[in-house]
CSV table of C-alpha atoms and ligand atoms in Angstrom, one decimal:
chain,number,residue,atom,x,y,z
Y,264,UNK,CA,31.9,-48.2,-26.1
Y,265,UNK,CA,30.7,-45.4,-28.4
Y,266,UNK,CA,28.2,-42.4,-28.5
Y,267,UNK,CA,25.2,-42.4,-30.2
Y,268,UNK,CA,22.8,-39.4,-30.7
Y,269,UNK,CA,24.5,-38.3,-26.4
Y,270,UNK,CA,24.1,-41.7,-24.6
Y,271,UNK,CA,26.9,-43.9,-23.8
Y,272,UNK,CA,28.2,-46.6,-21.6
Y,273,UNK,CA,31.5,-46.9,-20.3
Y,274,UNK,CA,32.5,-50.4,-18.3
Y,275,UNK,CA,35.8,-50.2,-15.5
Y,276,UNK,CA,36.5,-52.1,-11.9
Y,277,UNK,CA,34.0,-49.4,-10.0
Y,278,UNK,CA,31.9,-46.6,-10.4
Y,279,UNK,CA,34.4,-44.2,-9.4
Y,280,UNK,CA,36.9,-45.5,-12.1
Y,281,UNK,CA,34.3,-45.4,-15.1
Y,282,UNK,CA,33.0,-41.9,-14.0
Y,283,UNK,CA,36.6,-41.2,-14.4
Y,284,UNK,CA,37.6,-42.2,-17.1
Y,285,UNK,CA,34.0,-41.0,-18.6
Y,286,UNK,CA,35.0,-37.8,-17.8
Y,287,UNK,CA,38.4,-37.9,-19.4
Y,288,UNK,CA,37.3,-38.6,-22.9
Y,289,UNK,CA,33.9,-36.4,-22.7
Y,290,UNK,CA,34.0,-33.8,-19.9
Y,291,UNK,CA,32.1,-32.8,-17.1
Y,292,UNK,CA,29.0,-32.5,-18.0
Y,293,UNK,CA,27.8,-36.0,-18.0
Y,294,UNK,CA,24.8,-37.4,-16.2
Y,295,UNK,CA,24.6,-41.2,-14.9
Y,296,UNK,CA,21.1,-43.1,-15.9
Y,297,UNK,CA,21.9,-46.3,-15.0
Y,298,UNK,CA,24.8,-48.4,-13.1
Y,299,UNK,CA,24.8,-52.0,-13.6
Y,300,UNK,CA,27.0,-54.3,-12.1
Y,301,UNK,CA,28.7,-57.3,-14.3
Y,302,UNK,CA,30.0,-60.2,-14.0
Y,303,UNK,CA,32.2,-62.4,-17.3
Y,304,UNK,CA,31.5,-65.8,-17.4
Y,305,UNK,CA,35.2,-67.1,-17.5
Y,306,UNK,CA,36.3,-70.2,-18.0
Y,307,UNK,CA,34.4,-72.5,-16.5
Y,308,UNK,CA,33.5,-70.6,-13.9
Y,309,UNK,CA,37.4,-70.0,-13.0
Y,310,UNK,CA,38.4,-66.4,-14.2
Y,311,UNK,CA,35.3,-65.0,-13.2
Y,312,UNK,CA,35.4,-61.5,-12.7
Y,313,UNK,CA,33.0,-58.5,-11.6
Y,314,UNK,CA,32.9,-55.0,-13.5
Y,315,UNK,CA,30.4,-52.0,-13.5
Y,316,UNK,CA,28.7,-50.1,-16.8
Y,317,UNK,CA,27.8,-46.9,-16.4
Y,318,UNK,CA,24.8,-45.5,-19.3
Y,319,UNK,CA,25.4,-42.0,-19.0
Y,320,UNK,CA,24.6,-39.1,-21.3
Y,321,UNK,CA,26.1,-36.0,-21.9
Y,322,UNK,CA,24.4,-32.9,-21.1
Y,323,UNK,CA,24.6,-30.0,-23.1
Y,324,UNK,CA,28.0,-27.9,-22.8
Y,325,UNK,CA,28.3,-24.6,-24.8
Y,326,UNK,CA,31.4,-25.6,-25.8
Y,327,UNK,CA,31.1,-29.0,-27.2
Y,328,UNK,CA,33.7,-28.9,-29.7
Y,329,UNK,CA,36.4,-29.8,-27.6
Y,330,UNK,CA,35.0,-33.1,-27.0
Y,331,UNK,CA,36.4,-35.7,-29.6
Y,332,UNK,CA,33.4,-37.0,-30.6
Y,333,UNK,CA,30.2,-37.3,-33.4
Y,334,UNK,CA,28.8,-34.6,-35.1
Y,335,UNK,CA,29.6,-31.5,-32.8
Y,336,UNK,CA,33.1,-30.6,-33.8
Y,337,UNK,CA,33.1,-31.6,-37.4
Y,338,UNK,CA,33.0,-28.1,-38.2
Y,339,UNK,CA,32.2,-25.3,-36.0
Y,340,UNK,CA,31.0,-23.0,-38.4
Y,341,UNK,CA,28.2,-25.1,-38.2
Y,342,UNK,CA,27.5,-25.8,-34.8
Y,343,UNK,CA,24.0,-25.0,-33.8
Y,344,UNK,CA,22.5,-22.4,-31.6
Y,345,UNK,CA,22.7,-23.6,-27.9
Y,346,UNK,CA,19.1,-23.2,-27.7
Y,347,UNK,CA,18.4,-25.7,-30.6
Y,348,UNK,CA,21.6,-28.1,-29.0
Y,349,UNK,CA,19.9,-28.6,-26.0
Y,350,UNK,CA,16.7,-29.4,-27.3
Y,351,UNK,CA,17.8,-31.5,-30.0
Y,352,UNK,CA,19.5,-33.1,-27.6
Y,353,UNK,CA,16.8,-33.3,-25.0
Y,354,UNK,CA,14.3,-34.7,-27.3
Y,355,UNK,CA,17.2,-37.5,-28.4
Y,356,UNK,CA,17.5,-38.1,-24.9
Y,357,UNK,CA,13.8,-38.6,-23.9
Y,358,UNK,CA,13.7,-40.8,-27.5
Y,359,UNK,CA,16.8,-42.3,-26.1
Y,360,UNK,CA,15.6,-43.1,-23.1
Y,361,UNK,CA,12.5,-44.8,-23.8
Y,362,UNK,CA,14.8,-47.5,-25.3
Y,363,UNK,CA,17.1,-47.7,-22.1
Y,364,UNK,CA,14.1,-47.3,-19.8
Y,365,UNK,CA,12.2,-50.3,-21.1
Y,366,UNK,CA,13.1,-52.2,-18.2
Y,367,UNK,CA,13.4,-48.9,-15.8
Y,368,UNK,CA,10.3,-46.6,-15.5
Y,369,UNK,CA,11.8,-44.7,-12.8
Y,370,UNK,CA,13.8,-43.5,-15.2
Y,371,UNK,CA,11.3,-42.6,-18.0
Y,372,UNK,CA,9.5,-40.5,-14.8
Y,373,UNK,CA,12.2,-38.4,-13.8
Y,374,UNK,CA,13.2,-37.5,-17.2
Y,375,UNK,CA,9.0,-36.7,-17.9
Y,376,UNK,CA,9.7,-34.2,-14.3
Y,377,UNK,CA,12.6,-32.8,-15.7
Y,378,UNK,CA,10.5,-32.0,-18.9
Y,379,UNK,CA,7.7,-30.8,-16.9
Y,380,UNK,CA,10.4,-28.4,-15.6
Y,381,UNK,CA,11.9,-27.3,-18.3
Y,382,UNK,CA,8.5,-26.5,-20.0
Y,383,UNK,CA,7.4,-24.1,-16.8
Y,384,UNK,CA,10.1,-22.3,-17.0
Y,385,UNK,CA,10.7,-21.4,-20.7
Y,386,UNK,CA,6.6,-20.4,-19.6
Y,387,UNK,CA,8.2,-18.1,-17.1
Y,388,UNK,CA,8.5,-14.4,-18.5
Y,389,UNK,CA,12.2,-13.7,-19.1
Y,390,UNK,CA,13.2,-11.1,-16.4
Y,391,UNK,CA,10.4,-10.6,-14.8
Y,392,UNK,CA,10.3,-7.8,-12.2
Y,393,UNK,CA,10.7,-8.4,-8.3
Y,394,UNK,CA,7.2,-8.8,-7.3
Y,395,UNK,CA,5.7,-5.2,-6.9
Y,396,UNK,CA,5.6,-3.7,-3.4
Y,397,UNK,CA,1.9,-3.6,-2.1
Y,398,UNK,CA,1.0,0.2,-2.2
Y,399,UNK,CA,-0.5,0.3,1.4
Y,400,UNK,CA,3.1,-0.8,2.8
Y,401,UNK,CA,4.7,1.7,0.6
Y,402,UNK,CA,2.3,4.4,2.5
Y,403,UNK,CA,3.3,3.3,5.6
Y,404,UNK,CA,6.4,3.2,4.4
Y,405,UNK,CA,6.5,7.0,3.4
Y,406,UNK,CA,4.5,8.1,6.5
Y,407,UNK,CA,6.7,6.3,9.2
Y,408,UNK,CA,9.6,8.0,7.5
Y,409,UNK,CA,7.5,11.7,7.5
Y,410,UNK,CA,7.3,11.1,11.4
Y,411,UNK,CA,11.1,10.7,11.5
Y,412,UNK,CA,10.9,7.1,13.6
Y,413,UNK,CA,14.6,5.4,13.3
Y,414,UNK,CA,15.5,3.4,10.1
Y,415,UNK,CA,16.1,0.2,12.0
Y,416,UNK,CA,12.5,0.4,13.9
Y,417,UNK,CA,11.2,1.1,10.5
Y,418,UNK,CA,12.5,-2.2,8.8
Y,419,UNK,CA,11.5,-3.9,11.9
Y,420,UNK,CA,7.9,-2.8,11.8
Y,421,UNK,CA,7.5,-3.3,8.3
Y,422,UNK,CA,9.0,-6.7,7.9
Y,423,UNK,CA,6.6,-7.7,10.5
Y,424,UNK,CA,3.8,-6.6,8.7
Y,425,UNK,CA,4.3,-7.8,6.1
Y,426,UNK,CA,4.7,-11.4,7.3
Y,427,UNK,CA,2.6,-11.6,9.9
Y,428,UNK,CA,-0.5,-9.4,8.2
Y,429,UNK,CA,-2.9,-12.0,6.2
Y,430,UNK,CA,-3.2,-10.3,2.4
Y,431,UNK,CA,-6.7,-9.4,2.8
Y,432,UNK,CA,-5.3,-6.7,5.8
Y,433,UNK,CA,-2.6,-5.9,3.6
Y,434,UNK,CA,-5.2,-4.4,1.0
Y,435,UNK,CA,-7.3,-2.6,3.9
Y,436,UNK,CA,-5.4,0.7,4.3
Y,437,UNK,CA,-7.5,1.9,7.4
Y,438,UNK,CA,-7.4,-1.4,9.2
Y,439,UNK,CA,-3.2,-1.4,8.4
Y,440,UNK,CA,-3.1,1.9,9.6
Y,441,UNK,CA,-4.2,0.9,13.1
Y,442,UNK,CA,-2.5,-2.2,13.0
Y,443,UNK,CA,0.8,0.3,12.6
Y,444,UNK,CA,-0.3,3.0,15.4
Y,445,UNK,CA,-1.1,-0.6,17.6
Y,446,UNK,CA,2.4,-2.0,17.0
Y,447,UNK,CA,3.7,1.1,17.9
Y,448,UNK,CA,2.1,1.7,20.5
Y,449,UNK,CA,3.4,-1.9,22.0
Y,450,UNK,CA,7.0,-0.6,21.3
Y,451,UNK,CA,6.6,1.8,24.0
Y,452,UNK,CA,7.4,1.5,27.9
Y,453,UNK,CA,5.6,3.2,30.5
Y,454,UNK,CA,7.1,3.8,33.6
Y,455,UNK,CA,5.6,2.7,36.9
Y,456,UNK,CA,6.1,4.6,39.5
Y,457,UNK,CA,6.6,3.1,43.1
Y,458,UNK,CA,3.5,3.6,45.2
Y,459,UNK,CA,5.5,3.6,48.9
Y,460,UNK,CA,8.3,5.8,49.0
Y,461,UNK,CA,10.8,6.9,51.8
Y,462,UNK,CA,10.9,10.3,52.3
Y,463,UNK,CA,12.2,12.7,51.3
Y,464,UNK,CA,11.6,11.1,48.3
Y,465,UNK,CA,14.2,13.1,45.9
Y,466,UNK,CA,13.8,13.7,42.2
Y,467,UNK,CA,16.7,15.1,40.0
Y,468,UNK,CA,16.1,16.4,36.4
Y,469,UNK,CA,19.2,16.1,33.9
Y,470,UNK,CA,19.5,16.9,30.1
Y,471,UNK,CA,20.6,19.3,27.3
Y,472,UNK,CA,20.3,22.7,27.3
Y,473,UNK,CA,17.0,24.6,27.0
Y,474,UNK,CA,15.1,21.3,26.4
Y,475,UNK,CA,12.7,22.5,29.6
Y,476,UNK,CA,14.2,21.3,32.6
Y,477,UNK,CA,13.3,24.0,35.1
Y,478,UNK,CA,9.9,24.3,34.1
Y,479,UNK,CA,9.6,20.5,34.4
Y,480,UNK,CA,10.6,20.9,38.1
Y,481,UNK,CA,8.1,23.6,38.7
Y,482,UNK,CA,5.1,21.4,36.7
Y,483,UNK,CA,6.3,18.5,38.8
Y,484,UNK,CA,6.4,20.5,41.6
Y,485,UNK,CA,2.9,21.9,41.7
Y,486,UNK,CA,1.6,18.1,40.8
Y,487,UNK,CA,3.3,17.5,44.3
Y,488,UNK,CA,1.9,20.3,46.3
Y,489,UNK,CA,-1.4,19.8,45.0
Y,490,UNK,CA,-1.5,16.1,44.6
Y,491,UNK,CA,-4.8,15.0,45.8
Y,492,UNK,CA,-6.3,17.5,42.7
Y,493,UNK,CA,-3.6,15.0,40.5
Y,494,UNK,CA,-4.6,11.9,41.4
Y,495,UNK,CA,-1.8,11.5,44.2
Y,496,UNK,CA,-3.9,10.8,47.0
Y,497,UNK,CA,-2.9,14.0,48.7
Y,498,UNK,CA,-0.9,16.7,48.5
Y,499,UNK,CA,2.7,16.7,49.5
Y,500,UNK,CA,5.6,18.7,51.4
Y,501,UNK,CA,7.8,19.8,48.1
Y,502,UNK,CA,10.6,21.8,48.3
Y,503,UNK,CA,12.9,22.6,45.3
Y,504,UNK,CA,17.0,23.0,45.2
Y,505,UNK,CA,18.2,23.9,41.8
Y,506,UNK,CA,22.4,23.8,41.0
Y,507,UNK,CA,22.0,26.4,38.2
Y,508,UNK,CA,24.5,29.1,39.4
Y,509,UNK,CA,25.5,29.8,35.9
Y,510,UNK,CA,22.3,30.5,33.6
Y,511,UNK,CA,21.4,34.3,34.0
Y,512,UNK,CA,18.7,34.2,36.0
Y,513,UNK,CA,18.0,30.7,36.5
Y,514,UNK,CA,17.5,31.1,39.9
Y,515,UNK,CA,15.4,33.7,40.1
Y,516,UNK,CA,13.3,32.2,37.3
Y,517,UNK,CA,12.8,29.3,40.0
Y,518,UNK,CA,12.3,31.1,43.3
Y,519,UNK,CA,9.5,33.2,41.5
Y,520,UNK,CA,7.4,30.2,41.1
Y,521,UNK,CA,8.4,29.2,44.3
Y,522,UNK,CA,7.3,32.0,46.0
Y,523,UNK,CA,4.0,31.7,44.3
Y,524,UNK,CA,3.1,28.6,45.2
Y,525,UNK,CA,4.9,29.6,48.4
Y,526,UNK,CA,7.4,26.4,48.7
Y,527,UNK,CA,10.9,26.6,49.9
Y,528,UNK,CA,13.7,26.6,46.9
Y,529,UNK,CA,17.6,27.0,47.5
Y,530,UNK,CA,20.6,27.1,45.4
Y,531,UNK,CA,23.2,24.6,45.8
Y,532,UNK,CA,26.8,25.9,44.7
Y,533,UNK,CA,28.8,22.5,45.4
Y,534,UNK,CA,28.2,18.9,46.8
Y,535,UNK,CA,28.5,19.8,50.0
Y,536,UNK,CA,26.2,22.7,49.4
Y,537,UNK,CA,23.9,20.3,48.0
Y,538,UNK,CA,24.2,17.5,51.0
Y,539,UNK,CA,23.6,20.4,53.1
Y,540,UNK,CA,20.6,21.6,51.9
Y,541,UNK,CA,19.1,18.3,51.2
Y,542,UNK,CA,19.3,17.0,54.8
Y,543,UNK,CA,17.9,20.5,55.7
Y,544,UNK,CA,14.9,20.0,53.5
Y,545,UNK,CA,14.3,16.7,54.0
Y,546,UNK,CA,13.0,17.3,57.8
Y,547,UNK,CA,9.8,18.7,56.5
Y,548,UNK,CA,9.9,18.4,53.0
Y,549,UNK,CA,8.4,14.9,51.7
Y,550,UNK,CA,9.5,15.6,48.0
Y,551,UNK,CA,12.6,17.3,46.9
Y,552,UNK,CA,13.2,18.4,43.3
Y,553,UNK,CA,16.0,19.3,41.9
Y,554,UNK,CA,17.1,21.2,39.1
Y,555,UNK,CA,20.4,21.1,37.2
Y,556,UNK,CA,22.4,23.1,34.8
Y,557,UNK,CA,21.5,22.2,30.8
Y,558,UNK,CA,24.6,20.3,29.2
Y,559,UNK,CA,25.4,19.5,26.0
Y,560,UNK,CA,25.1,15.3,25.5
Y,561,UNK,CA,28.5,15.8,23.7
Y,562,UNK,CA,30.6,17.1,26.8
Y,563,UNK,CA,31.4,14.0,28.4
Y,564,UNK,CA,33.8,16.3,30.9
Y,565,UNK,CA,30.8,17.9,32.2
Y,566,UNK,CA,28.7,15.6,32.6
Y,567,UNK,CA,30.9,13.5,34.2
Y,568,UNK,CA,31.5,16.8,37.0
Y,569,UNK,CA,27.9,17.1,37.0
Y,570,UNK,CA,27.5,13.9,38.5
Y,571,UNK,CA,29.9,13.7,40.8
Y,572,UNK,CA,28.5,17.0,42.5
Y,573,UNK,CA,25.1,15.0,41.8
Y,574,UNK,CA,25.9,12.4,44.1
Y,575,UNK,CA,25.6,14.4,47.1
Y,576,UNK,CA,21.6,13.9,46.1
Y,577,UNK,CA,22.5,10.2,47.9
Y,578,UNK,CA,21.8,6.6,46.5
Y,579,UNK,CA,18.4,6.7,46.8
Y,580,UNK,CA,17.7,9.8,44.5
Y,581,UNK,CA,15.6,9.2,41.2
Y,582,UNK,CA,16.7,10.8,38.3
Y,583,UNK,CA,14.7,12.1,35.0
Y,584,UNK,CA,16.4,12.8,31.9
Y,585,UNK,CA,14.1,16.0,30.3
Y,586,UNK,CA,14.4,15.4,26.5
Y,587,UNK,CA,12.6,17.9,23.6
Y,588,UNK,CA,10.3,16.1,21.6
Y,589,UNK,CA,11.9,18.3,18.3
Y,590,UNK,CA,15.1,16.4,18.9
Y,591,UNK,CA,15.9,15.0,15.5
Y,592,UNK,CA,15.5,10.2,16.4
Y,593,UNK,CA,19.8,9.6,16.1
Y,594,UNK,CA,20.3,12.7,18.0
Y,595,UNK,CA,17.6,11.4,20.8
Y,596,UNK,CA,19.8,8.1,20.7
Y,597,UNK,CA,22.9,9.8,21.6
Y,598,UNK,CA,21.3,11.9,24.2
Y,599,UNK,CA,19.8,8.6,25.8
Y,600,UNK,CA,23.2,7.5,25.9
Y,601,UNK,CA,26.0,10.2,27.0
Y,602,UNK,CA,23.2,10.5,29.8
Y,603,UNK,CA,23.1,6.9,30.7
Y,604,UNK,CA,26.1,8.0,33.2
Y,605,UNK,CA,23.3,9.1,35.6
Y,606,UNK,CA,21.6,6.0,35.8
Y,607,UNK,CA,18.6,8.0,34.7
Y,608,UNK,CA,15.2,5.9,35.9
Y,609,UNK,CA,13.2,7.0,33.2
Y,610,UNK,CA,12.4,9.8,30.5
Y,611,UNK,CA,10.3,13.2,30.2
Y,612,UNK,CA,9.5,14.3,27.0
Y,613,UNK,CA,9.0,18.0,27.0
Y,614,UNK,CA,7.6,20.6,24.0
Y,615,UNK,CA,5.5,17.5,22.5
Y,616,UNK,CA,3.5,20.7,21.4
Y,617,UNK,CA,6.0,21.7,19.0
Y,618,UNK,CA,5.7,18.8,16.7
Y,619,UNK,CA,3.4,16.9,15.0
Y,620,UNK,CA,5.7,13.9,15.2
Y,621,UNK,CA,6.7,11.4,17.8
Y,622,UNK,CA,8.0,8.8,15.7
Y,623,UNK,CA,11.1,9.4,17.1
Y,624,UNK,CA,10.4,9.5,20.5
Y,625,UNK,CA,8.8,6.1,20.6
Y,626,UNK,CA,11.6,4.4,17.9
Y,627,UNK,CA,14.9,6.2,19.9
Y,628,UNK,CA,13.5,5.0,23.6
Y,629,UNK,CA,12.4,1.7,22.0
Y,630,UNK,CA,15.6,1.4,20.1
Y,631,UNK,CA,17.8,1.9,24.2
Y,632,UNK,CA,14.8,-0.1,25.3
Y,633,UNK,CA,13.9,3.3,27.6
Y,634,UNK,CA,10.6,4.5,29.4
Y,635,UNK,CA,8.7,7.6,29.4
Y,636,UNK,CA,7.6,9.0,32.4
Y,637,UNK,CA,6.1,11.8,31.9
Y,638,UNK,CA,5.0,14.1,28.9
Y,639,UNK,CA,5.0,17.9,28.8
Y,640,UNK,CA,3.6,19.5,26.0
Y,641,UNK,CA,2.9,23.5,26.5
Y,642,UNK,CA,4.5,26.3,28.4
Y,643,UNK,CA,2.1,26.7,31.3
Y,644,UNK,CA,2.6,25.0,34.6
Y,645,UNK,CA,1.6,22.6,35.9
Y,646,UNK,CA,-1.4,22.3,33.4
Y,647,UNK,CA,0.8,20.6,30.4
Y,648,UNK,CA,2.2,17.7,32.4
Y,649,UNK,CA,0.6,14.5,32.2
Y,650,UNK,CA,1.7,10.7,33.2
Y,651,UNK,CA,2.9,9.4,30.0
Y,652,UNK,CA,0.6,7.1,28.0
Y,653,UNK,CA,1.3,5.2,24.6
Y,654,UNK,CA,-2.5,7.4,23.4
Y,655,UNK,CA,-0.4,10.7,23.7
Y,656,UNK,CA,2.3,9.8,21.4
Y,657,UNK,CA,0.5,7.8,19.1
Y,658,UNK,CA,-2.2,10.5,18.5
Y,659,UNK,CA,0.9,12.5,17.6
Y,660,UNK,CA,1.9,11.1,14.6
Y,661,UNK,CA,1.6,13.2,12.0
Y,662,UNK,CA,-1.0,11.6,8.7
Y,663,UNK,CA,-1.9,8.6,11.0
Y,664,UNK,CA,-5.5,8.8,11.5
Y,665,UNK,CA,-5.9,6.8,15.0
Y,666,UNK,CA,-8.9,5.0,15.8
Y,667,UNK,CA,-8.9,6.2,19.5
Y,668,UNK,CA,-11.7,4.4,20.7
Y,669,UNK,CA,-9.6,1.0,19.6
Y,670,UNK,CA,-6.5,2.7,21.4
Y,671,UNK,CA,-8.3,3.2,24.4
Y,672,UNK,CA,-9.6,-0.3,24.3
Y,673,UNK,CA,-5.7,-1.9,23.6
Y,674,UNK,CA,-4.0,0.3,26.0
Y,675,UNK,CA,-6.5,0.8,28.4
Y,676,UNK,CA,-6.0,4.6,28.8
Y,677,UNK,CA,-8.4,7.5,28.7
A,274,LIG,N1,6.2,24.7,23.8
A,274,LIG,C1,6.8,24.3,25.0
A,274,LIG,N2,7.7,25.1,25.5
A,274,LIG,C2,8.3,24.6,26.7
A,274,LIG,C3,7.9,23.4,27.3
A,274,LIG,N3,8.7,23.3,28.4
A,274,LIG,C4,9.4,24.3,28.4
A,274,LIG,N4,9.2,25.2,27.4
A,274,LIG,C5,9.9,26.4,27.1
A,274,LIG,O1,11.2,26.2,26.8
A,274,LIG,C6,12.0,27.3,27.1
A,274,LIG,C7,13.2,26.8,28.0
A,274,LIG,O2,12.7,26.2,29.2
A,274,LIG,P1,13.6,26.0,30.5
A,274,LIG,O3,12.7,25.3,31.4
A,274,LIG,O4,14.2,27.2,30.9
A,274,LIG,O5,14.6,25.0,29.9
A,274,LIG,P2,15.9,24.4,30.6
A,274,LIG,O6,16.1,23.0,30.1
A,274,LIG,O7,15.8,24.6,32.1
A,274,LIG,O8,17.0,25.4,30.0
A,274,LIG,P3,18.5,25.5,30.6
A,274,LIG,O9,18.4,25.5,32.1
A,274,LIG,O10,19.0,26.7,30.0
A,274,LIG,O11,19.3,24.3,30.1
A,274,LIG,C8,11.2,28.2,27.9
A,274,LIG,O12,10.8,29.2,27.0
A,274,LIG,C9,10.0,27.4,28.3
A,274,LIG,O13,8.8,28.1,28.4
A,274,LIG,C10,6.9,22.6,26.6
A,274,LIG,O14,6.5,21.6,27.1
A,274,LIG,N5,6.3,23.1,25.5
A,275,LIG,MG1,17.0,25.6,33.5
């Protein structure tokens, strides 16, 4: 048993036993070519006795020296450059092998494969840079971000894009661009309203302060009154009730309109106010909207004495939560949230006017998995209300040129 120019053999009672003991005298790094099992002649065929060879060789080690064999620790000064060991050895090895092989191509062919190998990569560049982001993602990238939709939605869209777009897209900004305002526009829920109702059908508006709630309950409230010039079929018995004792003039802000659409409207100062009135209303009134006082999302205390003065409104009533379209996307989330307590049916999105964004209205209600209701987006009433569509928002996103006409066609919305 010796080494000669990396390849040895090494005989013992099993494999396991000769990989030992190979390891013992040259290390780890040692690679099996062949196992061969033996048998001795004996005497006569008495004594006879089966043993294993192992032909390994030793692949290259950095630190050779301390193996106590041929050339590579007779002086260290002079030990070569890795580089050059391993493909000194390597070409020994292949030489080596041809000799060992003879009677084994198998072997000749995975040491060709493992040449193959080696050659493509030392062709690889050294380095080389991550492959280079295509520059149509990166300008999605950037323009999601400018329309301030949600980190998470934006790795989510983008990571689908990337693998689900074929690479000719990918390098077709306008079509990618529509692709985006399309998967978008499939993130977001509308919701359905019922078409048969019991009246009084009652419709409470919660949300933060000065996002638009009261006039959201007067736009609604003229859509009622005259629904058959909305679409409604008809128009409807509305009367209004708003809880706002507090806000300076809230009430009167309310009756005005009121008056000038010429529809009852009461203030309710507790729950049994509230019951009170509502069973009042309800004999002739088919619709009842009320209005409620703004609270902060972060006053949990409120909210929660809001609602229990809320529940006078009964099991069946629907509630809204109003929600300003220049609400910064993780502020949105929290408001969906701390709101959840009122087991809110659906969302309005108010002052869509004031932005040129929506990318955070459609990420934050995607990300709570929320609908929109409605969408208000100017002062007047009842002219800027409008049933929510996925066209409204979408068109809203700021550098996005839409193609409207394929919109229309996907969502089916004029
Ligand atoms: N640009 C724009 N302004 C709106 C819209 N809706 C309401 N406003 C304005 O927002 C301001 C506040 O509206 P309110 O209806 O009083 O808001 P609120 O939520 O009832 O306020 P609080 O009761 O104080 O919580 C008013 O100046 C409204 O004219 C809208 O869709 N677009
Ligand atoms: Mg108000």
């Amino acid at each position: 048993m010796g080494i000669e120019n990396g390849v040895f053999t090494i005989q013992g009672a099993s494999q396991e036993e000769c990989l030992l003991r190979a390891r013992e005298l040259y290390g780890k790094n040692i690679k099996v070519v062949r196992t061969l099992d033996k048998k001795t002649n004996g005497f006569l065929g008495f004594f006879k006795k089966d043993y294993v060879e192992l032909t390994c060789y030793l692949m290259p080690d950095p630190d050779l020296s301390k193996y106590a064999f041929g050339i590579y620790n007779k002086n260290p000064a002079q030990k070569p450059p890795e580089e050059d060991l391993f493909l000194g050895e390597k070409e020994k090895i292949l030489a080596k092998s041809q000799q060992i092989t003879g009677a084994d191509p198998k072997i000749t062919q995975i040491l060709a494969e493992v040449k193959g190998l080696r050659e493509k990569l030392d062709e690889m560049p050294q380095n080389a840079p991550e492959k280079p982001e295509n520059e149509n993602i990166k300008r999605i990238e950037a323009l999601l971000e400018q329309n301030d939709f949600l980190p998470s939605f934006r790795k989510k869209m983008l990571d689908k894009l990337k693998k689900e777009t074929p690479y000719d897209t990918l390098n077709d900004y306008d079509e990618l661009e529509q692709l985006v305002l399309e998967r978008a526009g499939d993130e977001i829920r509308i919701y359905s309203e019922e078409k048969h109702y019991k009246f009084p059908r009652i419709i409470v508006i919660v949300g933060p302060t000065g996002v638009g709630k009261t006039t959201t309950v007067a736009k609604l409230a003229a859509r009622f009154v005259f629904g058959a010039d909305y679409g409604l079929g008809r128009n409807f018995n509305t009367a209004l009730i708003t809880i706002d004792q507090f806000r300076l003039g809230a009430i009167e802000q309310l009756q005005k309109f009121a008056d000038t659409i010429r529809i009852p409207c009461e203030l309710a100062r507790d729950d049994a106010d509230l019951k009170r009135t509502i069973a009042l209303m309800g004999e002739s009134a088919e619709v009842i909207i009320v209005d409620t006082v703004g609270r902060s999302p972060r006053d949990g205390a409120e909210l929660a004495y809001m609602k229990k003065m809320l529940d006078a409104c009964g099991s069946k009533a629907e509630y809204f939560l109003a929600m300003s379209a220049a609400t910064k996307a993780p502020d949105m989330v929290s408001i969906l949230k701390q709101f959840e307590i009122f087991a809110y049916s659906s969302v309005i999105i108010t002052k869509l006017d004031e932005t040129m964004r929506a990318g955070n209205v459609i990420s934050a209600l995607s990300e709570l998995g929320k609908s929109i209701a409605y969408i208000a987006d100017g002062q007047g009433v009842p002219r800027y209300l409008q049933k929510a569509n996925p066209i409204r928002l979408l068109i809203n996103l700021d550098g996005f040129e839409a193609n409207r006409d394929r919109l229309e066609k996907r969502f089916g919305v004029k």
